[in-house]
Short mmCIF file of C-alpha atoms in Angstrom, two decimals:
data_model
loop_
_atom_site.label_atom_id
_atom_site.label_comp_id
_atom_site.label_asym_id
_atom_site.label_seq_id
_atom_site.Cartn_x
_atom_site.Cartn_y
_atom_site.Cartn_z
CA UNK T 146 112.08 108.65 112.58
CA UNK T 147 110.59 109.05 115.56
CA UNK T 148 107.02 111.48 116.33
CA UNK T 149 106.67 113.01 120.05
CA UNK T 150 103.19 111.71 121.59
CA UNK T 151 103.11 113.60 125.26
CA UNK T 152 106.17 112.89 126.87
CA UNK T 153 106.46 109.50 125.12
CA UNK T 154 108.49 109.24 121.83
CA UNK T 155 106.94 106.90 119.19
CA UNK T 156 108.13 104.90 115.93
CA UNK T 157 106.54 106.10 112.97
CA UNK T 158 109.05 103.95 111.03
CA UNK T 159 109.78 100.26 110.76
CA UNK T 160 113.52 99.35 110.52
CA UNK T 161 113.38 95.95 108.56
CA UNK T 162 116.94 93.85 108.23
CA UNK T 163 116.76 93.36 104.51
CA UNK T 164 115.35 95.19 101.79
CA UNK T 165 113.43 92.56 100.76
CA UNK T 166 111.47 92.23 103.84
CA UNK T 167 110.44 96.54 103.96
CA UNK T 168 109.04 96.04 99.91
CA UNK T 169 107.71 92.36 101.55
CA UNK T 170 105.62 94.46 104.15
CA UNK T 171 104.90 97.20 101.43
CA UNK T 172 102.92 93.97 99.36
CA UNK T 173 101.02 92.72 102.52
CA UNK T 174 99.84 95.95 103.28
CA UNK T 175 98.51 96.65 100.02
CA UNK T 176 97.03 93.19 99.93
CA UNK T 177 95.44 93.60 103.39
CA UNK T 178 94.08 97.15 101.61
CA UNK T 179 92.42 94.60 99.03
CA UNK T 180 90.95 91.79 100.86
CA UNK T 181 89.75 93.43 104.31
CA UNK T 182 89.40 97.41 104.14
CA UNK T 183 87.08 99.30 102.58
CA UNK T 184 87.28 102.76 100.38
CA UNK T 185 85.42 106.28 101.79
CA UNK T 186 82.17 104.96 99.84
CA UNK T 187 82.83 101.54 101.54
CA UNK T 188 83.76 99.73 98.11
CA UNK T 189 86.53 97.41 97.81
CA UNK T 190 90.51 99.35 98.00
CA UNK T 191 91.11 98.53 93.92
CA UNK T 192 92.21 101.51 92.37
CA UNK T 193 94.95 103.89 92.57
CA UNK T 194 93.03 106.75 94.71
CA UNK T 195 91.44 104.56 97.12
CA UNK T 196 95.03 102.78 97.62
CA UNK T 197 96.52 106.28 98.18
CA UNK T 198 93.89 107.48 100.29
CA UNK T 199 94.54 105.06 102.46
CA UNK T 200 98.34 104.53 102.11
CA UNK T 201 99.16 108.33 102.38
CA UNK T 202 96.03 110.67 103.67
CA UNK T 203 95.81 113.90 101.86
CA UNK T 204 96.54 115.71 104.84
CA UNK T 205 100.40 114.61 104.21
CA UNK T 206 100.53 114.48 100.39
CA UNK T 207 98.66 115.10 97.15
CA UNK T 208 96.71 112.12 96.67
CA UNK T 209 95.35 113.11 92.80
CA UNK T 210 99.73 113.10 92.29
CA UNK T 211 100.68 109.90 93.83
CA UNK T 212 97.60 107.99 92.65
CA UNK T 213 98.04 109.11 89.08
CA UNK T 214 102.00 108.12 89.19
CA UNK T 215 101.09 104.64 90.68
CA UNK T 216 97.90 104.83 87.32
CA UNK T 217 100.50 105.25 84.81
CA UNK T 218 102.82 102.30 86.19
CA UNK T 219 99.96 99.90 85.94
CA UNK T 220 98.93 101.08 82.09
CA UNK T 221 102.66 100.86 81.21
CA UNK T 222 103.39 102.41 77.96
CA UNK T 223 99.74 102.58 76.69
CA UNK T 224 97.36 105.69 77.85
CA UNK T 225 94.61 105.49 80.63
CA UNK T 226 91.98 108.15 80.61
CA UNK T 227 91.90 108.05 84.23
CA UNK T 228 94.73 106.73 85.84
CA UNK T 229 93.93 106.82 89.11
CA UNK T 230 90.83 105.31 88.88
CA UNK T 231 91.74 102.21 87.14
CA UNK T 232 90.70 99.13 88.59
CA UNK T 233 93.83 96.96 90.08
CA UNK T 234 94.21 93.40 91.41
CA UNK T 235 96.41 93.35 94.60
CA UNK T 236 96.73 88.99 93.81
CA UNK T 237 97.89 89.63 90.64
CA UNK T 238 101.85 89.61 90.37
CA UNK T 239 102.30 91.86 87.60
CA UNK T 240 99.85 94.48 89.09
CA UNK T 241 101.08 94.21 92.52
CA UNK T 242 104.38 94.90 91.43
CA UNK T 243 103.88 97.96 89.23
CA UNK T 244 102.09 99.29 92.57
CA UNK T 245 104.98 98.21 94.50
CA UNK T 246 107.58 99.86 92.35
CA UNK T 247 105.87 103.04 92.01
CA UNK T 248 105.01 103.45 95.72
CA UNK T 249 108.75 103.33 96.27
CA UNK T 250 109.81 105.87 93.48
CA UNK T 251 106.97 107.98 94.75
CA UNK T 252 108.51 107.84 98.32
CA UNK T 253 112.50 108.10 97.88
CA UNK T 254 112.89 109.81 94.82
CA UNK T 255 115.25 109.29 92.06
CA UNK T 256 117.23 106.72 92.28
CA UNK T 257 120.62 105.45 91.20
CA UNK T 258 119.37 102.20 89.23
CA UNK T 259 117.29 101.58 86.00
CA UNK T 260 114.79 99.70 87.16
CA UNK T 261 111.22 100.80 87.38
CA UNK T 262 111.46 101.73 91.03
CA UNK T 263 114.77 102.91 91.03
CA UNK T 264 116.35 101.90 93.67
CA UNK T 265 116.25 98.07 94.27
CA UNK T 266 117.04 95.82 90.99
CA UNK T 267 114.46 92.83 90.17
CA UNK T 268 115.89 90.36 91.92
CA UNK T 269 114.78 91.91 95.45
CA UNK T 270 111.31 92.91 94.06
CA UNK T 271 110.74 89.14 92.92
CA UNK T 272 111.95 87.99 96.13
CA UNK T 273 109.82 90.32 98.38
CA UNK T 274 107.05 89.87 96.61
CA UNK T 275 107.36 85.69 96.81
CA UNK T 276 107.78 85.97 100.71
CA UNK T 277 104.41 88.42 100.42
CA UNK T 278 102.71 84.78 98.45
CA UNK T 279 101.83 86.53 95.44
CA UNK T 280 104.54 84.71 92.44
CA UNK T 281 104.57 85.14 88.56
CA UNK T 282 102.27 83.07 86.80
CA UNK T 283 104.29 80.60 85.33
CA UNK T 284 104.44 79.54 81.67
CA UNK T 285 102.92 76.50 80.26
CA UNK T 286 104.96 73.86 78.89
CA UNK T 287 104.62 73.68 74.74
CA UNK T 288 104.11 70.68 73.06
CA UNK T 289 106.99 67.75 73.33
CA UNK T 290 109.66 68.54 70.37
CA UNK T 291 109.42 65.44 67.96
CA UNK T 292 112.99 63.94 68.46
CA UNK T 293 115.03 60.35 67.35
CA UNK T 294 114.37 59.55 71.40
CA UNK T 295 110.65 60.14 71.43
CA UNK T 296 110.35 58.58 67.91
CA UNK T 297 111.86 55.67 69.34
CA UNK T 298 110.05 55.71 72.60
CA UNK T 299 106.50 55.89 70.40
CA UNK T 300 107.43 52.69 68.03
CA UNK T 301 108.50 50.92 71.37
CA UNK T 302 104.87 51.96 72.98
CA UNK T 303 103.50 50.17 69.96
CA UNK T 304 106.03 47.17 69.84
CA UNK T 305 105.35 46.83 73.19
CA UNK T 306 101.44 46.91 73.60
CA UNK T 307 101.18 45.10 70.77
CA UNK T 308 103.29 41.87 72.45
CA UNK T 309 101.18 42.35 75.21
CA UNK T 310 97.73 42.00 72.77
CA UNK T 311 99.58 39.14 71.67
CA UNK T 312 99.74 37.30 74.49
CA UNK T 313 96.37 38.57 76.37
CA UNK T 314 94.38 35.48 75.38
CA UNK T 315 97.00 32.75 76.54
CA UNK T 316 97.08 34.94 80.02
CA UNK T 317 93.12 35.11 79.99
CA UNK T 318 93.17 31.66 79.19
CA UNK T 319 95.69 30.66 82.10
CA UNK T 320 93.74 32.74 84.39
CA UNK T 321 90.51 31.01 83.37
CA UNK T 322 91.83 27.08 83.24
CA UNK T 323 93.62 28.03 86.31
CA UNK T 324 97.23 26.25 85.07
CA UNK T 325 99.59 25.83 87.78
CA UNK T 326 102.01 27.40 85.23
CA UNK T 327 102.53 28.64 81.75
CA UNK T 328 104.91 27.54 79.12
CA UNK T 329 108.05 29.12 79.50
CA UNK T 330 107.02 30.76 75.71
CA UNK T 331 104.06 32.56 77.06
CA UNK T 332 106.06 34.05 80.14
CA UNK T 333 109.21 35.21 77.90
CA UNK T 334 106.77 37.07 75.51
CA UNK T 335 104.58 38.22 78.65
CA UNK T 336 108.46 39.78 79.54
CA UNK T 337 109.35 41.20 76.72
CA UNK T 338 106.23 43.17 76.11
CA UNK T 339 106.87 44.37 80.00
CA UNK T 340 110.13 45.49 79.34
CA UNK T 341 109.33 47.02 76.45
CA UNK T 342 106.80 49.17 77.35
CA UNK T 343 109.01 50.09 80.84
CA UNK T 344 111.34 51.04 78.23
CA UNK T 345 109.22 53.24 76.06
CA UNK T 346 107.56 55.20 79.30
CA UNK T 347 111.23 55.89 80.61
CA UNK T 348 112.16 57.41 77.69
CA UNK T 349 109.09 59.49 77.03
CA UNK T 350 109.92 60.97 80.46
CA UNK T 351 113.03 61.54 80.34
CA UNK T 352 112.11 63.61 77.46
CA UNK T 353 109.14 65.26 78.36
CA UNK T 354 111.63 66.50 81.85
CA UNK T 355 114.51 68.00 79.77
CA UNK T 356 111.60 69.81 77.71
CA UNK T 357 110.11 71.39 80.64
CA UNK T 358 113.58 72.19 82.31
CA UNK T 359 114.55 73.74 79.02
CA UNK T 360 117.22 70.99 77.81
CA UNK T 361 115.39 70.59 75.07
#
C-alpha cells in the first residue's frame, strides 16, 4: 500500500519474502517497544495499552479494543480485571507470542486456521519468533531412569575405584622409592582398575544421552 506525500509516493508497507520474517519483524518491534521506548508517562512499553498506543495511534483505531484483545490472549482462559493494563514481558517466549498472535488476528481478521492467530500454524510462529532471539524455555532433564545398564555401570564405578584404592599405596610407594619399574602385578591391576572405570563412565553416558534425547 502505498500513501501520497507531495508528489512523492511512499511505502507504508513492508513486503517481506516469507511469512516468517513479517511475524519476525512484528517480535523485534515489540521488543524494541520494551527495551528502548518509553510510554506517554515515560514508563517502560509493558502492557497492552502502552504497546497499542504505540503500535497503532488512536487516531487510526480504538486502542481500549485492540489492547484489551491482545489482554485477554496473555491471561488465556483465566479472567484479568484489567486486561489492558496487565504487565507483559516482551523476553519472555510465551508472552511475546500471545502478543504476537493477537496483533495478527487483530489486523487480518478471521482466519482460515485454528490456531490462536488464525492464519499462520505454529510452526511459522516458533520459527519467527527464534530468528527474533527470543526461544521456549526448555525443559529440564528428570532424574536418570534406574536401568540393568546404569546398574551395571554403578557396580563397575565401585569395582573399579576400588582396584584403584587397591593399588594406590604400591603406586605411592613407586613414586616415592623412585623404581625404575613396577612388577608386572602392580601395572596389570593399575589396568584393570583403568579400564574399568573407562568402562563404567561410558556407559553412564551413553545413558544419561538417550535419557535426555528421549530414548529412554
Amino acid at each position: 500500500m502505498y500513501a501520497k506525500t507531495g508528489n512523492r509516493q511512499q511505502k507504508r508497507f513492508c513486503q517481506f519474502k516469507t511469512s516468517a520474517y513479517g511475524i519476525r519483524a512484528i517480535a523485534v518491534t515489540l521488543i524494541t517497544y520494551y527495551d528502548k521506548r518509553k510510554a506517554k508517562n515515560g514508563s517502560k512499553i509493558d502492557t497492552p495499552r502502552e504497546i497499542i498506543e504505540r503500535w497503532a495511534p488512536a487516531f487510526e483505531n480504538d486502542v481500549d479494543a485492540y489492547a484489551s484483545r491482545i489482554g485477554r490472549a496473555l491471561c488465556g482462559t483465566g479472567t484479568c480485571e484489567r486486561p489492558a493494563d496487565v504487565v507483559v514481558d516482551m523476553h519472555d517466549y510465551d508472552q511475546l507470542r500471545a502478543v504476537v498472535e493477537a496483533i495478527i488476528r487483530h489486523e487480518n481478521g478471521v482466519g482460515p486456521l485454528k490456531t490462536a492467530n488464525e492464519w499462520y500454524d505454529a510452526a511459522t510462529i516458533d520459527e519467527a519468533l527464534r530468528m527474533a532471539g527470543v526461544r521456549r524455555a526448555g525443559k529440564a532433564a528428570g532424574p536418570v531412569p534406574v536401568t540393568r545398564e546404569t546398574v551395571a555401570a554403578t557396580g563397575t564405578a565401585g569395582v573399579g575405584i576400588s582396584q584403584l584404592a587397591e593399588v594406590a599405596p604400591d603406586v605411592m610407594d613407586a613414586v616415592t622409592n623412585a623404581q625404575d619399574s613396577l612388577t608386572s602385578g602392580q601395572v596389570g591391576r593399575i589396568v584393570v582398575g583403568l579400564v574399568l572405570v573407562g568402562l563404567a563412565i561410558f556407559i553412564a553416558w551413553s545413558q544419561v544421552s538417550k535419557h535426555k534425547a528421549g530414548v529412554l
